[in-house]
Structure formats: structure tokens, C-alpha cells
mmCIF file of C-alpha atoms in Angstrom:
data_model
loop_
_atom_site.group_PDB
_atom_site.id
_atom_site.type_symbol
_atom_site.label_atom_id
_atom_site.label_comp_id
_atom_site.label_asym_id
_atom_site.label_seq_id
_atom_site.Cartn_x
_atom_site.Cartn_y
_atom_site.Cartn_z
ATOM 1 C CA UNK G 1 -10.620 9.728 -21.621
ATOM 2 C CA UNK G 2 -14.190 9.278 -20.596
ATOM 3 C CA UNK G 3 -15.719 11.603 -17.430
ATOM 4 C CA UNK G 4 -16.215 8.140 -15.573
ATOM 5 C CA UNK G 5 -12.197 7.152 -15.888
ATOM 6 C CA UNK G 6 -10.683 11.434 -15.659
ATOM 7 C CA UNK G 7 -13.051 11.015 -11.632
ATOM 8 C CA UNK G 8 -11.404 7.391 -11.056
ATOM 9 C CA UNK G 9 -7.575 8.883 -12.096
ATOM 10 C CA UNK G 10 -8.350 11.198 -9.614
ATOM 11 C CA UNK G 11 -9.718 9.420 -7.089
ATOM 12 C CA UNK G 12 -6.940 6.911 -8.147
ATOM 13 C CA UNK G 13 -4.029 10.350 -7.671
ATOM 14 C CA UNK G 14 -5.835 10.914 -4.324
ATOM 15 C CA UNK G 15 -5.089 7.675 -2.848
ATOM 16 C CA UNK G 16 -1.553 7.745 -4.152
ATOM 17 C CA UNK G 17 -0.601 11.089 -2.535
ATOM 18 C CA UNK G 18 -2.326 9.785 0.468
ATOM 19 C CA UNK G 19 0.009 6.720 0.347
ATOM 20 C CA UNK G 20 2.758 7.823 -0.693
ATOM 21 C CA UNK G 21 2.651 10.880 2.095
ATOM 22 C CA UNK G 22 1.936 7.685 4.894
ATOM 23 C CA UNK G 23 5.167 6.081 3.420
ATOM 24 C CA UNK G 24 7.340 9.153 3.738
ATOM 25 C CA UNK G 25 6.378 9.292 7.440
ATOM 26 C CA UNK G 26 6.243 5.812 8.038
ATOM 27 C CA UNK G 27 10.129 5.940 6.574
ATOM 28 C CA UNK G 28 10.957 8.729 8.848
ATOM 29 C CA UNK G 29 9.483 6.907 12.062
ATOM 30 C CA UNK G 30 11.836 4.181 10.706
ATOM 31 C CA UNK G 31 15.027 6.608 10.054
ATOM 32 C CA UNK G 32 14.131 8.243 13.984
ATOM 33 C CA UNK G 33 13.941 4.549 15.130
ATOM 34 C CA UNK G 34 17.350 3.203 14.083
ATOM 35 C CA UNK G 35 19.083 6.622 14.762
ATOM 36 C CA UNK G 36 17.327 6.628 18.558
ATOM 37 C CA UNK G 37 18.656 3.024 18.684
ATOM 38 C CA UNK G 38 22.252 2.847 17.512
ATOM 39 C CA UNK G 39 22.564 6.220 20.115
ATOM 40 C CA UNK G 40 21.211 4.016 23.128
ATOM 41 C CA UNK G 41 22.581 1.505 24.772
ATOM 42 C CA UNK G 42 19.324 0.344 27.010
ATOM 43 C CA UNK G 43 18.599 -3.338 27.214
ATOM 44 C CA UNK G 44 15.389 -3.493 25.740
ATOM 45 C CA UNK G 45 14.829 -7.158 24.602
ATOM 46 C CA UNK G 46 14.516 -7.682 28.766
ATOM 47 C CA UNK G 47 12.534 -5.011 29.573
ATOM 48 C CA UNK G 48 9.085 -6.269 30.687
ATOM 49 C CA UNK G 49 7.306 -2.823 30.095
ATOM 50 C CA UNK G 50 6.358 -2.191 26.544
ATOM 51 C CA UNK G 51 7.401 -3.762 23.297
ATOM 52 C CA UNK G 52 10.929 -4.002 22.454
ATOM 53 C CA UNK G 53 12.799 -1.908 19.620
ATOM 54 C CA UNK G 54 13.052 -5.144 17.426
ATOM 55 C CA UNK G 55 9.881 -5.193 17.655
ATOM 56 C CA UNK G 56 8.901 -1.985 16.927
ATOM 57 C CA UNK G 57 11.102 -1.841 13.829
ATOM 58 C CA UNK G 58 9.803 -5.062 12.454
ATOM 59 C CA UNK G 59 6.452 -3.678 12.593
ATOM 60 C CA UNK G 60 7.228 -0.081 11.058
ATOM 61 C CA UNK G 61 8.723 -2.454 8.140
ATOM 62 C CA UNK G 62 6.280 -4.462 7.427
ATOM 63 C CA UNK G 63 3.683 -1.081 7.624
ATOM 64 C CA UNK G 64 6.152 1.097 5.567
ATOM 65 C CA UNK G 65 6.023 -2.487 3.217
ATOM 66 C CA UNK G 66 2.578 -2.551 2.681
ATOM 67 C CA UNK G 67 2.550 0.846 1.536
ATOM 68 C CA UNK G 68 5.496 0.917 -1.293
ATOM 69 C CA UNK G 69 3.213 -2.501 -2.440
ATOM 70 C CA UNK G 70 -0.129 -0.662 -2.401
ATOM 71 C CA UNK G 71 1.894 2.618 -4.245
ATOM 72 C CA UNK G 72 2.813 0.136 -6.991
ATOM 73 C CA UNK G 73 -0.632 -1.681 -6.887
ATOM 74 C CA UNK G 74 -2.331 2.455 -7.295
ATOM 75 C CA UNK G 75 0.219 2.995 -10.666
ATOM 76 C CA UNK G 76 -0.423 0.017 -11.962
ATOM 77 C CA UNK G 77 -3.914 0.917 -11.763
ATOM 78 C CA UNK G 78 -3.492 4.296 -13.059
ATOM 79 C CA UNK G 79 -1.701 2.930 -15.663
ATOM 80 C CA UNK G 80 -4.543 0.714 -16.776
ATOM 81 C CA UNK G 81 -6.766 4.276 -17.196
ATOM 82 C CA UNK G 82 -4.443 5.007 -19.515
ATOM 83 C CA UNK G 83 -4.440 2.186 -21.650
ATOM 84 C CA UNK G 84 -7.810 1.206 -20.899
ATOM 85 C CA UNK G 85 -7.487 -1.739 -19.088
ATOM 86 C CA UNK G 86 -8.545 -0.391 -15.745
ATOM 87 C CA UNK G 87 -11.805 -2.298 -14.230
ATOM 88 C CA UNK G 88 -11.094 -5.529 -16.462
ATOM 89 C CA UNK G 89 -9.897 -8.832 -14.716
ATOM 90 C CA UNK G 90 -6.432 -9.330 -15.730
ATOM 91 C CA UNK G 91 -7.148 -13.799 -15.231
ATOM 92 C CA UNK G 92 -10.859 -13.882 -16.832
ATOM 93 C CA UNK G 93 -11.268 -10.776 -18.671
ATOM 94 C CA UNK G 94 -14.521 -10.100 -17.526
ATOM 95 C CA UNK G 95 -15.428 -6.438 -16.036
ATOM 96 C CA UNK G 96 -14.666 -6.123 -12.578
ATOM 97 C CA UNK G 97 -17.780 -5.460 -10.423
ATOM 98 C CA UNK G 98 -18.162 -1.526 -9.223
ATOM 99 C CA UNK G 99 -18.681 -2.349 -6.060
ATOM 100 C CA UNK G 100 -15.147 -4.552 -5.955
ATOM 101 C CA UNK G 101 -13.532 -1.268 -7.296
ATOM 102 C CA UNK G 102 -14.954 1.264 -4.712
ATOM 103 C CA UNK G 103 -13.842 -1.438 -1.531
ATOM 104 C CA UNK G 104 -10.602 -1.775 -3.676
ATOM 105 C CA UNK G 105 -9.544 0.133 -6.489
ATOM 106 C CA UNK G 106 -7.000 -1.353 -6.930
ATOM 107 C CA UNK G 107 -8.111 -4.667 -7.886
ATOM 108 C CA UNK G 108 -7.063 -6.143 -10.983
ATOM 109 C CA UNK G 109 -8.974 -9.303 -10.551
ATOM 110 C CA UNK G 110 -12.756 -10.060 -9.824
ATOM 111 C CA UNK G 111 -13.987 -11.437 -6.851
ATOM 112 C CA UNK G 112 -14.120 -15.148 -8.647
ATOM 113 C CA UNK G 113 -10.842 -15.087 -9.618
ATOM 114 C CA UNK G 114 -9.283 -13.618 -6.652
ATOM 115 C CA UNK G 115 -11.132 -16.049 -4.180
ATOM 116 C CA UNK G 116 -9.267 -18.496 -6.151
ATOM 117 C CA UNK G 117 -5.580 -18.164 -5.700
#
């Protein structure tokens, strides 16, 4: 493993914990949610003031949701250090740019190819 890829894994391992520590507490605001709600019997869906419960625990979903799918997108990544395939479109083969990597590095496809699904 070169210097470049062992300060990418990291960087890579950084974002993960990060990630993965948002998804633990996003699944705990979730857990508090459902356990606040099934103790309550309030009438929330009619209550002008504030967003309703439903609401609230379709949006912790989808939140908690995006971060299990960017956990898998960061060990898919890590697992393309490993076997070298890290940085190299998965569609056209072709390196992916550095920039691309540093707003997203996670990417497995270049700009070209991603603009084109």
C-alpha cells in the first residue's frame, strides 16, 4: 500500500466512524421516538403547532437511511484500497478526477459517467 492510498484509508476510516457514530444516534432518536409515541396518546396529526410524529419519524428514516447507504458506499470504497480499484470508474475505467474524490470519496464513477444515469 502506497503513502497516497494508507492517508485516503484513513481519511476513508474517518468518515466511516463519523457515519457510522451519526447512525447510532440517528437510530436512538428513532428508538426515543417510537417509545415516546406508543406511551402517548396526544392527537398529533391535528395539532396545528409543529410537525407531527409521522412526520418526524419519516424524516429520522429517511436521515438514519442515507447514512447505512453512505456506510456501505465508505466500505465499498475501502474495499477498493485494498484491491486497488479505489479512484477508477467502475462504467469507463478511466481514473476518477482528484478533485471528484475530495467532494466525494466515495465515488465510484467519474463525473461523465455519473452525469449520465
Amino acid at each position: 500500500m502506497t503513502s497516497d492510498s494508507s492517508t485516503i484509508r484513513e481519511a476513508l476510516l474517518r468518515l466511516r466512524e463519523q457515519t457510522d457514530a451519526q447512525a447510532a444516534t440517528l437510530e436512538g432518536d428513532l428508538r426515543s421516538l417510537f417509545e415516546a409515541s406508543r406511551s402517548s396518546n396526544a392527537d398529533d396529526e391535528h395539532d396545528p403547532e409543529g410537525s407531527t410524529i409521522a412526520f418526524e419519524r419519516a424524516q429520522l428514516t429517511a436521515v438514519l437511511d442515507a447514512a447505512r447507504r453512505r456506510l456501505a458506499e465508505l466500505d465499498v470504497a475501502l474495499r477498493g484500497i485494498d484491491d486497488g480499484s479505489y479512484g477508477i470508474c467502475e462504467r469507463c475505467s478511466r481514473p476518477i478526477p482528484a478533485e471528484r474524490l475530495v467532494a466525494r470519496p466515495s465515488a465510484r464513477t467519474c463525473v461523465a459517467c455519473a452525469s449520465r444515469r
